[in-house]
Amino acid sequence: MPNFDDRVTRELHRAARPPAVDIEGVAADVSRRRYRRATHRRAGAVAAALGMLIAVSVGLWAVQSPGETGDIPGSSPSATPSPSLEPSTPGQDLGLGFDVCVFDRLRNVAFQEGIDGTAWTAAPIIKGACADVGYQPQADPMVVVDIDGDGIADAYTEMPCRYGCHPSPFGATDLNGDGRNELIVNVQPFSIMDYMVFVITDDDDLVVATVTGDGHATNGFREGQPTVFSSGGDEGNAESVRCTGWPGPDTQITQTTSYHPVDSPDPTEVGVTSLRLTGTTFMVVSREDLRVPPGQNYTGHSTEPACGLDWYRNL
Amino acid sequence: MQGPRPNDQIDEIAIREFIAVDYPRVVAAVRLVAGDGAEDAVAEALARAWERSAGGTRIETLAAWVTRVALNLATSRWRHLRVEKLARPRLARPEEEPISSADDRLDIERALTTLSRREREVVVLRYYLGMDVADVAATLRVTGGTAKTLLHRARTKLADQLSELDTQEANVRAELR
């Protein structure tokens, strides 16, 4: 369609209206912005260092001041009140238009190149304030993101939790090869870590990645449900994540789970599922259910970083 | 657009060169994709490029980097508005009137609003900035195949929209006669 291409080109040039440039003015503006960013970074670093210094000082003071009864530090009941589930702490304004109780925050998340974004997990305020520990048992948790690095939230979504969860932003990596990073959220910190994937869509929305098509029930991948990857292990269970083809459009994430019955003659059950993310949905591209005879070890797990993330970092 | 600058660090001379040569077209391109706030987004992207380069990050092509980051920043402003809109019902604030009317826009501007953000980006980079598909893909950090698919979808939608707007205009003219 050469005529059509010409028409689009011509009309875009008519519509574009490039601004007249005051080189000195723009250069001064850019310099100011750069200076402001550098100052902001230095202030942040100083604040962090001061915070750490204060925390260390308080810790040292606590160790060196055993209290009036002369009890041995560490063995005495703490004078500090326990964190309360009763709401008492004010919420935070992340720029959503309403205050939230923040569970956790991850800074310097590169959702897009050149930008240090932030991700939060939070919950809407209930009873007018937040509990000291941040955990809001009655409220649905939510994931909030600042994509452009100005510290103000750009998008949020409520987080599906089938049971009580205490989510925490874990990292960002490009799982669908579209050049923009997805946010990975640790759903629950346990000996087995569960991770959900959140995608920032072309329509400027933040959505949880779900499974499309036939899933793989062995590893918990069910159509229409959030995709949950797991790593770690306990009592005969082992779960691991591997990636192939990353970074790029051919990225496949492989979830391996195994259950080795302890002190039992039964075989080890293994499930291996490979998935590919397209847009906001994961499609299972291969699935395997294996049985490893008693006395043999399954060696298919890997604890190496996968898709640019160390999925075992918190274990 | 300038070709790749094989420099290790961006200095004030490179910044001024960019402002003199590329800035107006990049601002216009960002405005076509994201509307108001383009100059602010490009200046901010330029400041970040300068800061990152001083911090040791190698930026191969300043114009491509600034275009990409400015597009990201500008569309994020839309996200702010969207978040505010989503949050408004919780605050029970009345809906505000839209800032501008679509009536004074050209057909192509109206047609662009029917595309997704990514589709608008490929159209503007391809037809306004004159990039080939490989450069569009490199600028948006997607594969060549993805860029081609987006471009194909965008052209189909634009053709439909422009044809519809042409028909509407022809009908209006016929009624006026």
Coordinates of C-alpha atoms in Angstrom, one line a residue:
Chain A
M1 CA 0.0 0.0 0.0
P2 CA 2.5 2.7 -1.0
N3 CA -0.2 5.4 -1.4
F4 CA -1.4 4.6 2.1
D5 CA 2.1 4.7 3.5
D6 CA 2.7 8.1 1.9
R7 CA -0.6 9.4 3.2
V8 CA 0.2 8.3 6.8
T9 CA 3.7 9.8 6.5
R10 CA 2.4 13.1 5.1
E11 CA -0.4 13.4 7.7
L12 CA 1.8 12.6 10.6
H13 CA 4.2 15.3 9.5
R14 CA 1.3 17.8 9.3
A15 CA 0.1 16.7 12.8
A16 CA 3.5 16.6 14.4
R17 CA 4.2 20.3 14.9
P18 CA 7.8 20.1 16.2
P19 CA 8.5 22.9 18.8
A20 CA 10.8 25.8 18.1
V21 CA 13.9 25.1 20.2
D22 CA 15.6 27.5 22.5
I23 CA 18.8 25.5 22.9
E24 CA 20.1 27.4 25.9
G25 CA 16.8 27.1 27.7
V26 CA 16.4 23.4 27.1
A27 CA 20.1 22.7 28.0
A28 CA 19.6 24.7 31.3
D29 CA 16.4 22.7 32.0
V30 CA 18.2 19.4 31.4
S31 CA 21.2 20.5 33.6
R32 CA 18.8 21.4 36.4
R33 CA 17.0 18.1 36.2
R34 CA 20.3 16.2 36.3
Y35 CA 21.5 18.2 39.3
R36 CA 18.2 17.6 41.1
R37 CA 18.4 13.8 40.4
A38 CA 22.0 13.7 41.7
T39 CA 21.1 15.6 44.8
H40 CA 18.1 13.4 45.4
R41 CA 20.2 10.3 45.2
R42 CA 22.8 11.7 47.5
A43 CA 20.1 12.6 50.1
G44 CA 18.6 9.1 49.8
A45 CA 22.0 7.5 50.4
V46 CA 22.8 9.7 53.4
A47 CA 19.3 9.0 54.9
A48 CA 19.9 5.2 54.4
A49 CA 23.3 5.4 56.0
L50 CA 22.0 7.5 59.0
G51 CA 19.1 5.0 59.4
M52 CA 21.6 2.1 59.5
L53 CA 23.8 4.0 62.0
I54 CA 20.9 4.7 64.3
A55 CA 19.7 1.1 64.1
V56 CA 23.2 -0.2 65.0
S57 CA 23.5 2.3 67.8
V58 CA 20.2 1.3 69.3
G59 CA 21.1 -2.3 69.0
L60 CA 24.4 -1.7 70.8
W61 CA 22.7 0.4 73.5
A62 CA 20.2 -2.4 74.1
V63 CA 22.9 -5.0 74.4
Q64 CA 25.0 -2.8 76.8
S65 CA 22.0 -1.8 79.0
P66 CA 20.6 -4.9 80.6
G67 CA 17.8 -3.0 82.5
E68 CA 17.2 -2.2 86.1
T69 CA 16.7 -5.8 87.3
G70 CA 20.1 -6.8 86.0
D71 CA 18.7 -9.6 83.9
I72 CA 21.0 -11.1 81.3
P73 CA 20.3 -9.5 77.9
G74 CA 18.5 -11.8 75.5
S75 CA 17.0 -14.0 78.3
S76 CA 14.8 -11.4 79.8
P77 CA 11.3 -10.6 78.6
S78 CA 11.5 -7.7 76.2
A79 CA 10.4 -4.3 77.4
T80 CA 9.3 -3.4 73.9
P81 CA 5.6 -4.1 73.3
S82 CA 4.8 -6.8 70.8
P83 CA 3.6 -5.7 67.4
S84 CA -0.1 -5.4 67.5
L85 CA -2.7 -6.5 64.9
E86 CA -4.9 -3.6 66.1
P87 CA -4.8 -0.7 63.6
S88 CA -2.8 2.2 65.0
T89 CA -0.3 3.3 62.3
P90 CA -1.4 5.8 59.7
G91 CA -1.5 4.6 56.1
Q92 CA 0.7 5.8 53.3
D93 CA -0.2 7.9 50.3
L94 CA 1.5 6.3 47.3
G95 CA -0.4 8.5 44.8
L96 CA -3.4 6.3 44.3
G97 CA -5.9 8.8 45.7
F98 CA -6.4 6.7 48.9
D99 CA -4.0 5.7 51.6
V100 CA -2.8 2.1 52.0
C101 CA -1.0 -0.1 54.5
V102 CA 2.3 -1.1 52.9
F103 CA 3.6 -4.6 53.5
D104 CA 6.8 -4.3 51.6
R105 CA 8.6 -2.2 49.0
L106 CA 11.2 -2.9 46.4
R107 CA 13.1 0.0 44.9
N108 CA 15.2 0.4 41.8
V109 CA 12.9 -2.0 39.8
A110 CA 13.8 -1.5 36.1
F111 CA 10.3 -1.9 34.6
Q112 CA 11.7 -0.1 31.5
E113 CA 15.2 0.9 30.5
G114 CA 16.6 4.0 32.1
I115 CA 14.0 4.1 34.8
D116 CA 14.3 3.1 38.4
G117 CA 10.8 2.2 39.4
T118 CA 9.3 1.0 42.7
A119 CA 6.9 -1.9 43.5
W120 CA 4.9 -2.2 46.7
T121 CA 2.6 -4.8 48.1
A122 CA -0.1 -3.2 50.3
A123 CA -3.7 -3.4 51.4
P124 CA -6.4 -0.7 51.5
I125 CA -6.8 0.7 55.0
I126 CA -9.4 -0.9 57.2
K127 CA -10.6 0.7 60.5
G128 CA -8.9 4.0 59.5
A129 CA -5.3 2.8 60.3
C130 CA -2.8 0.1 59.7
A131 CA -1.8 -2.6 62.2
D132 CA 1.8 -2.3 63.5
V133 CA 3.0 -5.3 61.5
G134 CA 1.4 -4.1 58.3
Y135 CA -0.6 -7.3 57.9
Q136 CA -4.3 -6.6 57.3
P137 CA -6.1 -10.0 57.7
Q138 CA -9.4 -8.7 56.4
A139 CA -8.3 -6.8 53.4
D140 CA -7.3 -8.1 50.0
P141 CA -3.7 -7.4 49.2
M142 CA -2.8 -5.3 46.2
V143 CA 0.3 -4.8 44.1
V144 CA 1.2 -1.2 43.3
V145 CA 3.9 0.0 40.8
D146 CA 5.7 3.2 40.0
I147 CA 6.9 2.7 36.5
D148 CA 8.4 6.0 35.7
G149 CA 10.6 6.4 38.8
D150 CA 9.0 9.5 40.2
G151 CA 8.0 7.7 43.4
I152 CA 4.3 8.1 42.6
A153 CA 2.1 5.0 41.9
D154 CA 1.2 4.5 38.2
A155 CA -0.9 1.4 38.4
Y156 CA -2.2 -1.2 40.8
T157 CA -4.2 -4.4 40.9
E158 CA -5.7 -6.4 43.6
M159 CA -3.9 -9.6 44.2
P160 CA -5.6 -13.0 44.2
C161 CA -4.9 -14.8 47.4
R162 CA -6.8 -18.0 48.0
Y163 CA -5.6 -18.1 51.6
G164 CA -3.9 -15.6 53.8
C165 CA -0.8 -14.4 52.2
H166 CA 1.9 -11.9 53.0
P167 CA 3.2 -10.8 49.6
S168 CA 6.5 -9.0 48.9
P169 CA 7.9 -7.6 45.6
F170 CA 10.7 -9.9 44.5
G171 CA 12.2 -8.7 41.2
A172 CA 11.5 -7.8 37.6
T173 CA 12.6 -9.6 34.5
D174 CA 11.3 -9.8 30.9
L175 CA 9.6 -13.2 30.6
N176 CA 7.7 -12.6 27.3
G177 CA 10.5 -11.0 25.3
D178 CA 8.5 -7.8 24.6
G179 CA 11.3 -5.5 26.0
R180 CA 9.5 -4.6 29.2
N181 CA 10.0 -6.3 32.5
E182 CA 7.4 -8.3 34.4
L183 CA 7.1 -7.9 38.1
I184 CA 7.6 -11.0 40.2
V185 CA 5.9 -11.1 43.6
N186 CA 6.7 -13.5 46.4
V187 CA 3.3 -14.6 47.6
Q188 CA 4.3 -16.1 50.9
P189 CA 7.7 -16.5 52.6
F190 CA 8.0 -20.1 53.6
S191 CA 10.5 -22.9 53.1
I192 CA 8.8 -23.2 49.7
M193 CA 8.5 -19.8 48.0
D194 CA 5.5 -19.1 45.7
Y195 CA 5.9 -16.4 43.1
M196 CA 3.2 -14.7 41.0
V197 CA 4.0 -12.8 37.8
F198 CA 2.4 -9.4 37.1
V199 CA 2.5 -7.9 33.6
I200 CA 2.2 -4.2 32.6
T201 CA 0.1 -4.3 29.5
D202 CA 0.1 -2.1 26.4
D203 CA -3.1 -0.7 27.7
D204 CA -1.3 0.6 30.8
D205 CA -2.8 -1.9 33.1
L206 CA -1.2 -4.1 35.7
V207 CA -2.5 -7.7 35.6
V208 CA -1.6 -11.0 37.1
A209 CA -0.5 -13.6 34.5
T210 CA -2.8 -16.5 34.3
V211 CA -2.8 -19.9 32.7
T212 CA -4.5 -20.4 29.3
G213 CA -5.3 -23.6 27.6
D214 CA -4.7 -27.0 29.2
G215 CA -2.6 -26.5 32.3
H216 CA -0.8 -29.1 34.3
A217 CA -2.6 -30.1 37.4
T218 CA 0.4 -31.9 38.9
N219 CA 2.2 -28.6 39.3
G220 CA -0.9 -26.5 40.0
F221 CA -1.2 -24.8 36.6
R222 CA -5.0 -24.6 35.9
E223 CA -6.7 -22.7 33.2
G224 CA -7.8 -19.2 34.2
Q225 CA -5.9 -19.3 37.5
P226 CA -2.9 -17.2 38.3
T227 CA 0.4 -18.8 37.3
V228 CA 2.4 -19.6 40.5
F229 CA 6.0 -20.7 40.3
S230 CA 7.7 -22.2 43.3
S231 CA 11.2 -22.8 44.6
G232 CA 12.5 -24.4 47.8
G233 CA 11.7 -27.6 49.7
D234 CA 10.5 -29.2 52.9
E235 CA 9.8 -32.8 54.1
G236 CA 10.4 -34.6 50.8
N237 CA 9.1 -31.8 48.6
A238 CA 11.4 -30.0 46.2
E239 CA 10.5 -27.3 43.8
S240 CA 12.7 -25.5 41.3
V241 CA 12.5 -23.0 38.4
R242 CA 14.7 -23.1 35.2
C243 CA 14.6 -21.0 32.1
T244 CA 15.7 -21.6 28.5
G245 CA 15.8 -19.1 25.7
W246 CA 16.0 -16.1 28.0
P247 CA 16.2 -13.2 27.3
G248 CA 14.1 -13.2 24.2
P249 CA 10.7 -14.2 22.7
D250 CA 11.5 -17.9 23.0
T251 CA 11.8 -17.8 26.8
Q252 CA 10.4 -20.9 28.4
I253 CA 10.1 -21.3 32.2
T254 CA 10.2 -24.8 33.5
Q255 CA 8.7 -25.6 36.9
T256 CA 9.9 -28.9 38.4
T257 CA 8.3 -30.4 41.5
S258 CA 9.2 -33.6 43.2
Y259 CA 7.9 -35.5 46.2
H260 CA 10.1 -38.1 47.7
P261 CA 8.2 -40.0 50.4
V262 CA 10.5 -40.1 53.4
D263 CA 11.1 -43.6 54.9
S264 CA 8.7 -45.2 52.4
P265 CA 9.1 -47.7 49.6
D266 CA 7.0 -45.6 47.2
P267 CA 8.6 -44.0 44.2
T268 CA 9.4 -40.3 43.9
E269 CA 6.7 -38.4 42.0
V270 CA 8.0 -35.7 39.6
G271 CA 6.1 -33.1 37.6
V272 CA 7.9 -31.0 35.0
T273 CA 6.0 -28.2 33.2
S274 CA 7.4 -25.8 30.7
L275 CA 5.4 -22.6 30.0
R276 CA 5.7 -19.6 27.7
L277 CA 4.3 -16.2 28.4
T278 CA 2.6 -14.4 25.6
G279 CA 1.0 -11.1 26.5
T280 CA -0.5 -11.8 29.9
T281 CA -1.1 -15.5 29.8
F282 CA 1.1 -18.5 30.2
M283 CA 0.6 -21.5 27.9
V284 CA 1.9 -24.9 28.9
V285 CA 4.2 -26.0 26.0
S286 CA 5.2 -29.4 27.6
R287 CA 4.3 -31.4 30.6
E288 CA 5.7 -34.6 32.1
D289 CA 4.7 -36.7 35.0
L290 CA 7.5 -39.1 36.1
R291 CA 8.1 -41.7 38.7
V292 CA 11.6 -42.4 40.0
P293 CA 12.0 -45.8 41.5
P294 CA 12.8 -46.1 45.2
G295 CA 16.5 -46.0 45.8
Q296 CA 17.2 -43.7 42.9
N297 CA 17.6 -39.9 43.2
Y298 CA 15.9 -37.4 40.9
T299 CA 18.6 -35.1 39.6
G300 CA 16.5 -32.7 37.4
H301 CA 16.4 -29.8 39.9
S302 CA 18.5 -26.8 39.5
T303 CA 19.2 -24.1 42.1
E304 CA 21.0 -21.8 39.6
P305 CA 19.5 -18.3 38.8
A306 CA 16.9 -18.5 36.1
C307 CA 15.6 -15.7 33.8
G308 CA 17.9 -13.3 35.5
L309 CA 16.6 -13.9 39.0
D310 CA 17.8 -15.9 41.9
W311 CA 14.6 -17.7 42.9
Y312 CA 16.4 -19.2 46.0
R313 CA 17.6 -15.8 47.3
N314 CA 15.2 -15.7 50.3
L315 CA 15.6 -19.4 51.3
Chain B
M1 CA 18.4 11.2 13.5
Q2 CA 22.1 10.9 14.3
G3 CA 23.9 7.7 13.8
P4 CA 25.5 5.7 16.6
R5 CA 27.8 7.7 18.7
P6 CA 30.8 5.6 19.5
N7 CA 31.5 7.7 22.6
D8 CA 31.9 6.2 26.1
Q9 CA 30.4 9.1 28.0
I10 CA 27.8 11.7 27.1
D11 CA 29.0 15.2 27.7
E12 CA 27.4 18.7 27.5
I13 CA 28.5 19.0 23.9
A14 CA 26.5 15.8 23.0
I15 CA 23.5 17.1 24.9
R16 CA 23.5 20.4 23.1
E17 CA 24.0 18.6 19.8
F18 CA 21.0 16.4 20.5
I19 CA 18.9 19.5 21.5
A20 CA 19.8 21.3 18.3
V21 CA 19.4 18.3 15.9
D22 CA 17.1 15.7 17.3
Y23 CA 15.1 17.3 20.1
P24 CA 12.2 18.9 18.1
R25 CA 11.5 15.7 16.1
V26 CA 11.7 13.5 19.2
V27 CA 9.4 15.8 21.1
A28 CA 6.9 15.8 18.2
A29 CA 7.1 12.0 18.0
V30 CA 6.4 11.6 21.7
R31 CA 3.6 14.1 21.5
L32 CA 2.0 12.0 18.6
V33 CA 2.2 8.9 20.8
A34 CA 1.3 10.2 24.2
G35 CA -0.1 13.8 23.8
D36 CA 0.8 16.6 26.3
G37 CA 3.9 16.5 28.4
A38 CA 6.2 15.5 25.6
E39 CA 8.8 18.3 26.1
D40 CA 8.9 17.5 29.8
A41 CA 9.4 13.7 29.1
V42 CA 12.2 14.3 26.5
A43 CA 14.1 16.7 28.8
E44 CA 13.8 14.3 31.7
A45 CA 15.0 11.4 29.5
L46 CA 17.9 13.5 28.4
A47 CA 18.8 14.3 32.0
R48 CA 18.7 10.6 32.9
A49 CA 20.8 9.7 29.9
W50 CA 23.4 12.2 31.0
E51 CA 23.3 11.0 34.6
R52 CA 23.6 7.3 33.6
S53 CA 26.4 7.9 31.2
A54 CA 28.3 9.8 33.9
G55 CA 27.7 6.8 36.2
G56 CA 29.3 4.4 33.7
T57 CA 26.3 3.1 31.7
R58 CA 27.2 2.9 28.0
I59 CA 24.5 4.4 25.8
E60 CA 25.1 3.4 22.2
T61 CA 22.8 5.8 20.4
L62 CA 21.6 8.8 22.4
A63 CA 18.7 9.6 20.2
A64 CA 17.3 6.0 20.3
W65 CA 17.8 5.8 24.1
V66 CA 16.1 9.2 24.7
T67 CA 13.2 8.4 22.4
R68 CA 12.6 5.1 24.2
V69 CA 12.8 6.4 27.7
A70 CA 10.8 9.6 26.8
L71 CA 8.0 7.4 25.3
N72 CA 8.0 5.3 28.5
L73 CA 7.9 8.4 30.7
A74 CA 5.2 10.1 28.7
T75 CA 2.9 7.2 28.6
S76 CA 3.4 6.7 32.3
R77 CA 1.8 10.2 32.7
W78 CA -1.3 8.6 31.2
R79 CA -1.0 5.9 33.7
H80 CA -1.1 8.5 36.5
L81 CA -4.3 9.9 35.0
R82 CA -5.7 6.4 34.7
V83 CA -4.8 5.5 38.3
E84 CA -6.5 8.7 39.5
K85 CA -9.6 7.8 37.5
L86 CA -9.6 4.3 39.0
A87 CA -9.2 5.7 42.5
R88 CA -11.8 8.4 42.1
P89 CA -14.8 6.2 42.9
R90 CA -13.2 5.3 46.2
L91 CA -12.9 9.0 47.0
A92 CA -16.4 9.7 45.6
R93 CA -15.0 12.7 43.7
P94 CA -17.0 14.0 40.7
E95 CA -15.7 13.1 37.2
E96 CA -13.8 15.9 35.7
E97 CA -14.5 17.2 32.2
P98 CA -12.0 16.0 29.5
I99 CA -9.3 18.6 29.0
S100 CA -9.5 18.8 25.2
S101 CA -12.0 18.1 22.5
A102 CA -11.2 15.8 19.6
D103 CA -12.9 18.1 17.1
D104 CA -9.9 20.2 16.3
R105 CA -7.6 17.2 15.7
L106 CA -6.5 16.0 12.3
D107 CA -7.9 12.6 11.0
I108 CA -4.6 10.9 11.6
E109 CA -4.5 12.1 15.3
R110 CA -8.0 10.7 15.8
A111 CA -7.1 7.5 14.1
L112 CA -4.0 7.1 16.3
T113 CA -6.1 7.1 19.4
T114 CA -7.8 3.9 18.3
L115 CA -4.4 2.1 18.4
S116 CA -2.8 0.5 21.4
R117 CA 0.2 2.3 22.9
R118 CA 2.7 -0.1 21.2
E119 CA 0.9 0.3 17.9
R120 CA 1.1 4.1 18.1
E121 CA 4.8 3.8 18.9
V122 CA 5.6 1.7 15.8
V123 CA 3.6 3.9 13.5
V124 CA 5.2 7.1 14.7
L125 CA 8.7 5.6 14.7
R126 CA 8.2 4.1 11.2
Y127 CA 6.3 6.9 9.4
Y128 CA 7.2 10.0 11.3
L129 CA 10.8 9.4 12.4
G130 CA 11.4 7.3 9.2
M131 CA 13.0 4.3 11.0
D132 CA 13.2 1.0 9.3
V133 CA 11.7 -2.0 11.0
A134 CA 15.0 -3.1 12.5
D135 CA 15.5 0.3 14.1
V136 CA 11.9 0.4 15.3
A137 CA 12.5 -3.0 16.9
A138 CA 15.8 -1.9 18.5
T139 CA 14.3 1.3 19.8
L140 CA 11.4 -0.4 21.4
R141 CA 13.5 -3.4 22.6
V142 CA 11.3 -6.0 20.8
T143 CA 12.2 -8.5 18.1
G144 CA 11.9 -7.7 14.4
G145 CA 8.9 -10.2 14.2
T146 CA 7.1 -8.4 17.0
A147 CA 7.7 -5.0 15.4
K148 CA 6.4 -6.3 12.0
T149 CA 3.3 -7.8 13.6
L150 CA 2.6 -4.5 15.5
L151 CA 3.1 -2.5 12.3
H152 CA 0.8 -4.8 10.3
R153 CA -2.0 -4.6 12.9
A154 CA -1.6 -0.8 13.2
R155 CA -1.7 -0.3 9.4
T156 CA -4.9 -2.3 9.2
K157 CA -6.6 -0.4 12.0
L158 CA -5.4 3.0 10.6
A159 CA -6.6 2.1 7.1
D160 CA -10.0 1.2 8.5
Q161 CA -10.2 4.3 10.6
L162 CA -9.0 6.7 7.9
S163 CA -11.4 5.2 5.4
E164 CA -14.3 5.6 7.9
L165 CA -13.3 9.2 8.6
D166 CA -13.1 9.9 4.9
T167 CA -16.6 8.5 4.4
Q168 CA -18.0 10.6 7.3
E169 CA -16.4 13.7 5.8
A170 CA -17.8 13.0 2.4
N171 CA -21.2 12.5 3.9
V172 CA -21.0 15.8 5.7
R173 CA -19.9 17.6 2.5
A174 CA -22.8 16.0 0.6
E175 CA -25.3 17.2 3.2
L176 CA -23.9 20.8 3.1
R177 CA -24.3 21.0 -0.7

